[in-house]
Coordinates of C-alpha atoms in Angstrom, one line a residue:
X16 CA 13.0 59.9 226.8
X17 CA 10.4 56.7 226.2
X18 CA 11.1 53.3 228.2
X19 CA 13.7 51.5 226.2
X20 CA 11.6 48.0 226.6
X21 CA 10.5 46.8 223.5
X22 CA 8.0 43.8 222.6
X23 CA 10.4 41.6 220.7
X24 CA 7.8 39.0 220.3
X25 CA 6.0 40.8 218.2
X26 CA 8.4 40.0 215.1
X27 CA 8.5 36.2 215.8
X28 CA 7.9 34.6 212.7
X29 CA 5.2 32.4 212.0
X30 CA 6.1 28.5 211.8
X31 CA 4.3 25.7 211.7
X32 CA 4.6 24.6 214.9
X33 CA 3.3 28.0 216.1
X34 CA 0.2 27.5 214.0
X35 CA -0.3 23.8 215.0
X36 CA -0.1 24.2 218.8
X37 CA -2.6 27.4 218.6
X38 CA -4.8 25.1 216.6
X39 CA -4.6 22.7 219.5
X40 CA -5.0 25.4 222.1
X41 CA -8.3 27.0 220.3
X42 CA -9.9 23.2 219.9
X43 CA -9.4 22.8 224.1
X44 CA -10.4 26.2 224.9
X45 CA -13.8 26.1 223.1
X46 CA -13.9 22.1 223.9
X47 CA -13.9 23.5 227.9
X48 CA -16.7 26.5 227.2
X49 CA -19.0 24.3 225.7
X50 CA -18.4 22.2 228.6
X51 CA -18.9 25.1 231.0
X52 CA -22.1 26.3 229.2
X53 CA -23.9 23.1 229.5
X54 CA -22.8 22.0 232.9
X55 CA -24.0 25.7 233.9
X56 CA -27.1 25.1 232.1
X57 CA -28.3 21.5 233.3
X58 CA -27.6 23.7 237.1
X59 CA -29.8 26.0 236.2
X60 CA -32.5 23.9 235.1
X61 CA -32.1 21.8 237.7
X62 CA -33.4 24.3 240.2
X63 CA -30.1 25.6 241.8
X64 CA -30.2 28.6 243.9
X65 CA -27.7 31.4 242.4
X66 CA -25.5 31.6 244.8
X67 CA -24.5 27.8 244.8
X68 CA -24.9 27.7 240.7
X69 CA -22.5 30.5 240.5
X70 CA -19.8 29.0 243.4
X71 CA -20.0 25.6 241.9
X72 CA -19.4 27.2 238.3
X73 CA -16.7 28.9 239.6
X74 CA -14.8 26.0 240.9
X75 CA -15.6 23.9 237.8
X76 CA -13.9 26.7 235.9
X77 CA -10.9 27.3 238.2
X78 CA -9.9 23.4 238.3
X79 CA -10.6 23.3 233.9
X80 CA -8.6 26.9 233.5
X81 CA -5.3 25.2 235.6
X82 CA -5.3 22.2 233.9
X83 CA -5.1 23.8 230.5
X84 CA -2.4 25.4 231.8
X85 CA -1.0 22.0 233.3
X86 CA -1.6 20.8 229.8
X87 CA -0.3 22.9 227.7
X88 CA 3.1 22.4 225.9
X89 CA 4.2 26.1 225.6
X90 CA 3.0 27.8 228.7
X91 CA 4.1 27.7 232.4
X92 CA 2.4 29.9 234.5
X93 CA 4.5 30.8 238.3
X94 CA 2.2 32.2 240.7
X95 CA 4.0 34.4 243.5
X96 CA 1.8 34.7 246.7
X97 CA 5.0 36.4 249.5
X98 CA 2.0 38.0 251.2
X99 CA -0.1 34.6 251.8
X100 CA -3.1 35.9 250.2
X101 CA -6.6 33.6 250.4
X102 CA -8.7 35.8 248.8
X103 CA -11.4 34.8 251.5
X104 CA -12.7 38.4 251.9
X105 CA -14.2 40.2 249.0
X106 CA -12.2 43.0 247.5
X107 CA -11.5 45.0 244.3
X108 CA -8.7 44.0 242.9
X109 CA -6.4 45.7 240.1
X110 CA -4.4 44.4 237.7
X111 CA -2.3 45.5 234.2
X112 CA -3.6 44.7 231.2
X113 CA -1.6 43.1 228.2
X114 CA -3.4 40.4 226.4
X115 CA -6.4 38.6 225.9
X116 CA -5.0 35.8 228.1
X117 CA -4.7 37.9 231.5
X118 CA -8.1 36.6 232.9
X119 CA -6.9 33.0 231.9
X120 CA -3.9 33.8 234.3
X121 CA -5.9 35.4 236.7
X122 CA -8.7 33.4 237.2
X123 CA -6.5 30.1 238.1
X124 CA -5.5 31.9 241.6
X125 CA -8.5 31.4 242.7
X126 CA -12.5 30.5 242.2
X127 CA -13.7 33.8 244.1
X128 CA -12.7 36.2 240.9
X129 CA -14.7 38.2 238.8
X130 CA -13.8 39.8 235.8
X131 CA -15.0 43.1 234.7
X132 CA -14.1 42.7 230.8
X133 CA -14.2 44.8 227.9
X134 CA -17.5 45.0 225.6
X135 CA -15.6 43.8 222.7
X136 CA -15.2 40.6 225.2
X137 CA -18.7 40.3 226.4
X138 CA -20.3 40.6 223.5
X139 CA -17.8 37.7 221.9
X140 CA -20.1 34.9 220.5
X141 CA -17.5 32.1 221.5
X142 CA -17.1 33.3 225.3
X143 CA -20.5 35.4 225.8
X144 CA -22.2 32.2 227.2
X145 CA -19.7 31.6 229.9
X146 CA -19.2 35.2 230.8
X147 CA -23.2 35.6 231.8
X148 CA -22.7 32.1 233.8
X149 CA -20.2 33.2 235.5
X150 CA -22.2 36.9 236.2
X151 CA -19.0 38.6 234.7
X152 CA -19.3 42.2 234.2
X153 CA -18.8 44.9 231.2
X154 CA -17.0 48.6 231.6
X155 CA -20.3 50.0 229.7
X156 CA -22.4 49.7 232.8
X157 CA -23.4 52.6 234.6
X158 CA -21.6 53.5 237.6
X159 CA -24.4 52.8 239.6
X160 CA -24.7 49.2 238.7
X161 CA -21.6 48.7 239.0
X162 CA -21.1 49.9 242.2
X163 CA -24.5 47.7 243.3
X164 CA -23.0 44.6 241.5
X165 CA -19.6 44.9 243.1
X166 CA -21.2 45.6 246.1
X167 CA -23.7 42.1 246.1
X168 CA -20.5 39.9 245.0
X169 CA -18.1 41.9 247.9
X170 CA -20.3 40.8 250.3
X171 CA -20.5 37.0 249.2
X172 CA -16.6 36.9 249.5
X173 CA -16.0 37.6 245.5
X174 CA -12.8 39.8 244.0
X175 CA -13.4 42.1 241.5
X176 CA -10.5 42.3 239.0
X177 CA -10.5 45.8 237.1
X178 CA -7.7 46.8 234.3
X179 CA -7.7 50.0 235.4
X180 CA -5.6 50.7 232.3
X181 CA -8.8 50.1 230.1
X182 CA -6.8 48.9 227.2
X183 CA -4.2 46.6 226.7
X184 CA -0.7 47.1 226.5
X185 CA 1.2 46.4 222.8
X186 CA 5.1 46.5 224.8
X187 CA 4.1 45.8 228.7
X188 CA 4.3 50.0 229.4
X189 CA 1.8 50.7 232.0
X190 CA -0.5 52.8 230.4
X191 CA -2.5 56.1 231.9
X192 CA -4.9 54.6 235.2
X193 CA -8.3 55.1 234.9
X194 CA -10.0 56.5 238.3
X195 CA -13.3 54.1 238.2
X196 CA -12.3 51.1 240.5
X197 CA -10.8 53.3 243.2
X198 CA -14.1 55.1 243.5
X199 CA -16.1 52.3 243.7
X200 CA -13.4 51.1 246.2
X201 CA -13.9 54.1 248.0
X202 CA -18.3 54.1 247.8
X203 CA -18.1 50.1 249.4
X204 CA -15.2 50.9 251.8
X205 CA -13.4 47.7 250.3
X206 CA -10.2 46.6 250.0
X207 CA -8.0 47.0 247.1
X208 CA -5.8 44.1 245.7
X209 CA -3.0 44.1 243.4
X210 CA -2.1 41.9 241.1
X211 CA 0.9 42.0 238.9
X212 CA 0.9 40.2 235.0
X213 CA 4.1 39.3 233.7
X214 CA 4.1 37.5 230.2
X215 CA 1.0 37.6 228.5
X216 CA 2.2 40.6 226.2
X217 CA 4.5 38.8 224.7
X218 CA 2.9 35.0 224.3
X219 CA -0.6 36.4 223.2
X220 CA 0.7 40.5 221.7
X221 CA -2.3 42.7 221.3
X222 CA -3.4 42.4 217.6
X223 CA -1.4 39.0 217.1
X224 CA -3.4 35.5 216.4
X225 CA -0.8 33.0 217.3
X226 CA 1.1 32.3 220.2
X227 CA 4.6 32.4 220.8
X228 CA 6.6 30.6 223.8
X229 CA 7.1 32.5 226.8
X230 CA 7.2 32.5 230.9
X231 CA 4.3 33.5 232.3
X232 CA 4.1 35.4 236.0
X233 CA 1.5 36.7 238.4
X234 CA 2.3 37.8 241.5
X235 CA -0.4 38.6 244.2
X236 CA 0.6 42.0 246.2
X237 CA -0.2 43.6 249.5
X238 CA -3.6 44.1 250.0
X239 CA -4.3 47.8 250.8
X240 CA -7.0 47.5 253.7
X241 CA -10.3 49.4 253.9
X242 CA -9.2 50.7 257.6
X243 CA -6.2 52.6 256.4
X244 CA -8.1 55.9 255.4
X245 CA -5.4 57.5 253.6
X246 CA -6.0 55.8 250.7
X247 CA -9.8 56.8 250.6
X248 CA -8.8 60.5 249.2
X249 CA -8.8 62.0 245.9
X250 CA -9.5 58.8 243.6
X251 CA -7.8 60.6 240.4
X252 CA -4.9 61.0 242.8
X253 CA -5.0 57.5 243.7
X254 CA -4.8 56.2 240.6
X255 CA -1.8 58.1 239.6
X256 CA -0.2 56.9 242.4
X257 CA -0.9 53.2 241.6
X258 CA 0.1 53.9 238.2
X259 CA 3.3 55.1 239.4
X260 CA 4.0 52.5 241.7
X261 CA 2.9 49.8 238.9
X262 CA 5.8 51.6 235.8
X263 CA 8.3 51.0 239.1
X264 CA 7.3 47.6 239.8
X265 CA 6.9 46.3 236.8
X266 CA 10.2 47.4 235.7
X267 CA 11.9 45.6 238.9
X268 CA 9.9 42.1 237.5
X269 CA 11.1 42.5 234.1
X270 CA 14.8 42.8 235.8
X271 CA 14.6 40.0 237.4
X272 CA 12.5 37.9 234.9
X273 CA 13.8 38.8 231.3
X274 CA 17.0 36.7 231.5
X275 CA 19.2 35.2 228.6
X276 CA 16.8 32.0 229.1
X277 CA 14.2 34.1 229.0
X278 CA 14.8 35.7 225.3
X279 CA 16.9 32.7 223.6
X280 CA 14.8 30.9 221.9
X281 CA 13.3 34.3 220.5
X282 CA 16.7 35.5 219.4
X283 CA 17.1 31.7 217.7
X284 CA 13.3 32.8 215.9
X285 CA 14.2 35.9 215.0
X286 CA 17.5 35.1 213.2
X287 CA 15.6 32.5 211.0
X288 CA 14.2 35.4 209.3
X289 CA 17.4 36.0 208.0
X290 CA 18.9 32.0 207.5
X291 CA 20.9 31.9 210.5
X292 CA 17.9 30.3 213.0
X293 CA 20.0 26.6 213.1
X294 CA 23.3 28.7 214.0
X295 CA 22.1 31.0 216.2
X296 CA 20.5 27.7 218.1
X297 CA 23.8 26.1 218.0
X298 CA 25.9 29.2 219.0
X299 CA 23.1 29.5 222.5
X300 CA 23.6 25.6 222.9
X301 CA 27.2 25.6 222.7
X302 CA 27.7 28.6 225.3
X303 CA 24.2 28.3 227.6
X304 CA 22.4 31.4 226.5
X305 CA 25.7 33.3 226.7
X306 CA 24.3 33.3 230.6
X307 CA 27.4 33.3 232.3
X308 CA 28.3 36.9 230.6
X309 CA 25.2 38.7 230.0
X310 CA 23.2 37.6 233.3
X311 CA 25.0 40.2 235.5
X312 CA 24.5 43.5 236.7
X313 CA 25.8 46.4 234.1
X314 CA 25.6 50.2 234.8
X315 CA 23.2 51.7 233.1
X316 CA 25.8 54.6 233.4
X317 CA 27.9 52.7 231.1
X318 CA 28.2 52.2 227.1
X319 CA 29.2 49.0 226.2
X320 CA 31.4 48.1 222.8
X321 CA 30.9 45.1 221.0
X322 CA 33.1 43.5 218.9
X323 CA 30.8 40.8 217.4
X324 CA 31.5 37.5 215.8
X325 CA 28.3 35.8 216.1
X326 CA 26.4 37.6 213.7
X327 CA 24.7 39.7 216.1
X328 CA 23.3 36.9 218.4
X329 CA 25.3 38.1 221.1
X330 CA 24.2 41.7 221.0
X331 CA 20.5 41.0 220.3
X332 CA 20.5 38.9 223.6
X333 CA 22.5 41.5 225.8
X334 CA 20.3 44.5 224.3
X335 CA 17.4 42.7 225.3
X336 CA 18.5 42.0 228.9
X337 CA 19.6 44.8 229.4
X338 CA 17.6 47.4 227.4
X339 CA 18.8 50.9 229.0
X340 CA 22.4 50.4 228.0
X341 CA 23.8 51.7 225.4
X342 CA 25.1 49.5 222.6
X343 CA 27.8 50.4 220.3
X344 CA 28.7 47.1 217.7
X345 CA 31.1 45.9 215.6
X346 CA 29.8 43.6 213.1
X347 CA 26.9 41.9 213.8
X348 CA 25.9 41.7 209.7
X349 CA 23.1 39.2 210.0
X350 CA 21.6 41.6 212.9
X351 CA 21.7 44.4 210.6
X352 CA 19.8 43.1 208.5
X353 CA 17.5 41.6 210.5
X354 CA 16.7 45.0 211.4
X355 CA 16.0 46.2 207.9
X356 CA 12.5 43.9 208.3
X357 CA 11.2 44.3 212.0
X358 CA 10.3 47.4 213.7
X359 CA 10.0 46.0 217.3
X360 CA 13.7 44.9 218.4
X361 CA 15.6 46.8 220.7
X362 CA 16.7 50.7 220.2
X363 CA 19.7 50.8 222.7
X364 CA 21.9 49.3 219.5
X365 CA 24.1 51.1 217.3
X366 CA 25.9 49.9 214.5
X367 CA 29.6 51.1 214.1
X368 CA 32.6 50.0 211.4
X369 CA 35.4 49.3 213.4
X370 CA 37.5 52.2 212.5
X371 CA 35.5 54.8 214.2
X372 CA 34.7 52.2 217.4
X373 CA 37.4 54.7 219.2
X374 CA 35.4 57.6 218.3
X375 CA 32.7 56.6 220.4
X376 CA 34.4 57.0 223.5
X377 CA 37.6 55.4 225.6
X378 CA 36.8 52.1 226.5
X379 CA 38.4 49.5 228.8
X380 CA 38.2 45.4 228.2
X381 CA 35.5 43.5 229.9
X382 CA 35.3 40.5 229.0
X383 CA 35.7 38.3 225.9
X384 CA 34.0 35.2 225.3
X385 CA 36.6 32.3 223.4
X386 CA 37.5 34.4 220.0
X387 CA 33.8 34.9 219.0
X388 CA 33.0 38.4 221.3
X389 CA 34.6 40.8 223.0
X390 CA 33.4 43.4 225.1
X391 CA 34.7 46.9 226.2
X392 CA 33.0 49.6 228.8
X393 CA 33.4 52.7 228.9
X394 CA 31.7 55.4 231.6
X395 CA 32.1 58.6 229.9
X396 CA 29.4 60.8 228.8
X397 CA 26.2 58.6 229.9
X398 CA 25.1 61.2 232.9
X399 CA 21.4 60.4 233.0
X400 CA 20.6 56.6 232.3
X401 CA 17.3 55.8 230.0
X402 CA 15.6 54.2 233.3
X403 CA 16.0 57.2 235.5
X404 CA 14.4 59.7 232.8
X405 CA 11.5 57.0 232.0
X406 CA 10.5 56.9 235.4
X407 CA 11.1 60.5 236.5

């Protein structure tokens, strides 16, 4: 069975605002490389040796990169460090990959980053200027200069970032680990760094030109030491086993991140496809997200029965939080058809008429919400949860 998480945001629809603020976004962003290119250039003619051209570029771009961020009116970026991390000592770093915006995220942790990017990327018109200024790298280098570059920057105090995934993400699965940054990890004896995006799938999805509003997260991990030589064995094993680690990980961030807060404005969005975006909005106003009864811990042992009343804005919300638990709902007509023109909502829910609700299974009460929902469990028959068999 395939993880249950979906990408929602990739069935937002398109509204002005959406279109205005990206407008916005794309005049600062190239407003800021210009800037970059020229500041980098009048270094360069100016005589400066390449070490201080390229640290003073660096912090130029660090300070512009957070105050876009500062800036802008959608995005809000929390950066966890619970390991105290300074990035003074060079290392390769690794990171997932789900938009175009993960270096953006990335490189406002600190100015000692390097990005090894994509050649779609590097050979970008727009960004190709500031990527040679910065002496960022492509994946269609040979091993051996890439092992020699990472090698000259290690020893400065840089961080390589790699996406050992190689691609980028459409739903935030972590996709198959490619073997090349732990053997040049391995070759230059240097530590390895993981970083963790949360986010960026769904404010920038692959493929998608506008952005929606989301919570962005990066959290900095351990870093995994040169010294400890058991990590310096097969690099195709080592990979898998990051890659492992990363599904696990990730999957206890989206847990704790994808709230009702989280999805509600989405869920308001998404029900304007359908005329009901200005009740849906007041519905989530009126009952604060439906927080109090879908932020808690279910049983991914359980099903759950629905009696609906809201149109479906209740079940959308709980099926998104809480993804690996099986939906059964009565109702829900606007969600219905909502799901007649998108393809990317969740697929834990199942519509039932309310005289075969009992033949789904013996339920219990739960909890009802005022006379507009009301919820019923039940524990039979659900041996093997969707999470379990994902990650098995």
């Amino acid at each position: 069975m395939v993880n249950n998480r979906c990408n929602p945001f990739l069935d937002a629809p398109l509204t002005v605002r959406r279109v205005v603020l990206m407008a916005i976004a794309a005049v600062v962003f190239i407003l800021g490389v210009i800037y970059g290119t020229v500041r980098g250039a009048f270094w360069t003619w100016c005589g400066r040796t390449r070490e201080r051209r390229l640290d003073d570029f660096h912090r130029i771009m660090h300070k512009v990169f957070k105050l876009d961020l500062r800036l802008h009116p959608w995005l809000f970026c929390d950066i966890h460090n619970p390991y105290n991390e300074t990035f003074e000592r060079g290392s390769i770093a690794i990171c997932n990959h789900q938009s175009l915006i993960d270096p953006l995220c990335l490189l406002i942790l600190s100015p000692k980053l390097l990005i090894v990017t994509g050649k779609r990327v590097w050979e970008n018109p727009i960004v190709k200027p500031v990527l040679r200024l910065a002496e960022f790298t492509c994946t269609s280098y040979t091993m051996d200069e890439m092992i020699e570059y990472c090698r000259y920057h290690i020893d400065r105090g840089y961080t390589v970032v790699f996406f050992p995934e190689g691609e980028r993400s459409q739903n935030g699965r972590i996709l198959r680990f490619h073997s090349g940054a732990f053997h040049i990890a391995k070759i230059l004896q240097a530590d390895i760094l993981p970083l963790y995006i949360h986010g960026t799938g769904h404010v920038l999805p692959t493929h998608k030109a506008f952005q929606n509003r989301a919570k962005l997260y990066v959290e900095i991990g351990q870093r995994v030491l040169c010294d400890d030589k058991s990590i310096y064995t097969d690099t195709r094993k080592q990979a898998n086993a990051f890659r492992r680690h990363y599904r696990l990980y990730y999957e206890e961030l989206c847990r704790k991140l994808e709230d009702t807060d989280y999805f509600a404005e989405l869920v308001a969005g998404l029900f304007g496809r359908v005329g009901k975006r200005g009740y849906a909005l007041d519905l989530l106003r009126r009952y604060h997200n439906f927080s109090a009864w879908i932020d808690t811990s279910f049983d991914d042992y359980s099903y759950v029965l629905i009696d609906d009343h809201t149109e479906g804005v209740f079940t959308l919300l709980f099926a998104l939080v809480h993804p690996y638990v099986p939906v059964y709902a009565i109702g829900a007509d606007s969600l219905k058809m909502l799901y007649q023109q998108c393809t990317n909502l969740p697929v834990n829910i199942n519509f039932v008429a309310g005289a075969n609700a009992a033949k789904v299974s013996a339920y219990k009460p739960l909890f009802s919400v005022e006379d507009v929902v009301k919820v019923q469990v039940s524990t039979v028959n659900n041996k093997k949860n969707n999470y379990e068999t994902a990650y098995s």
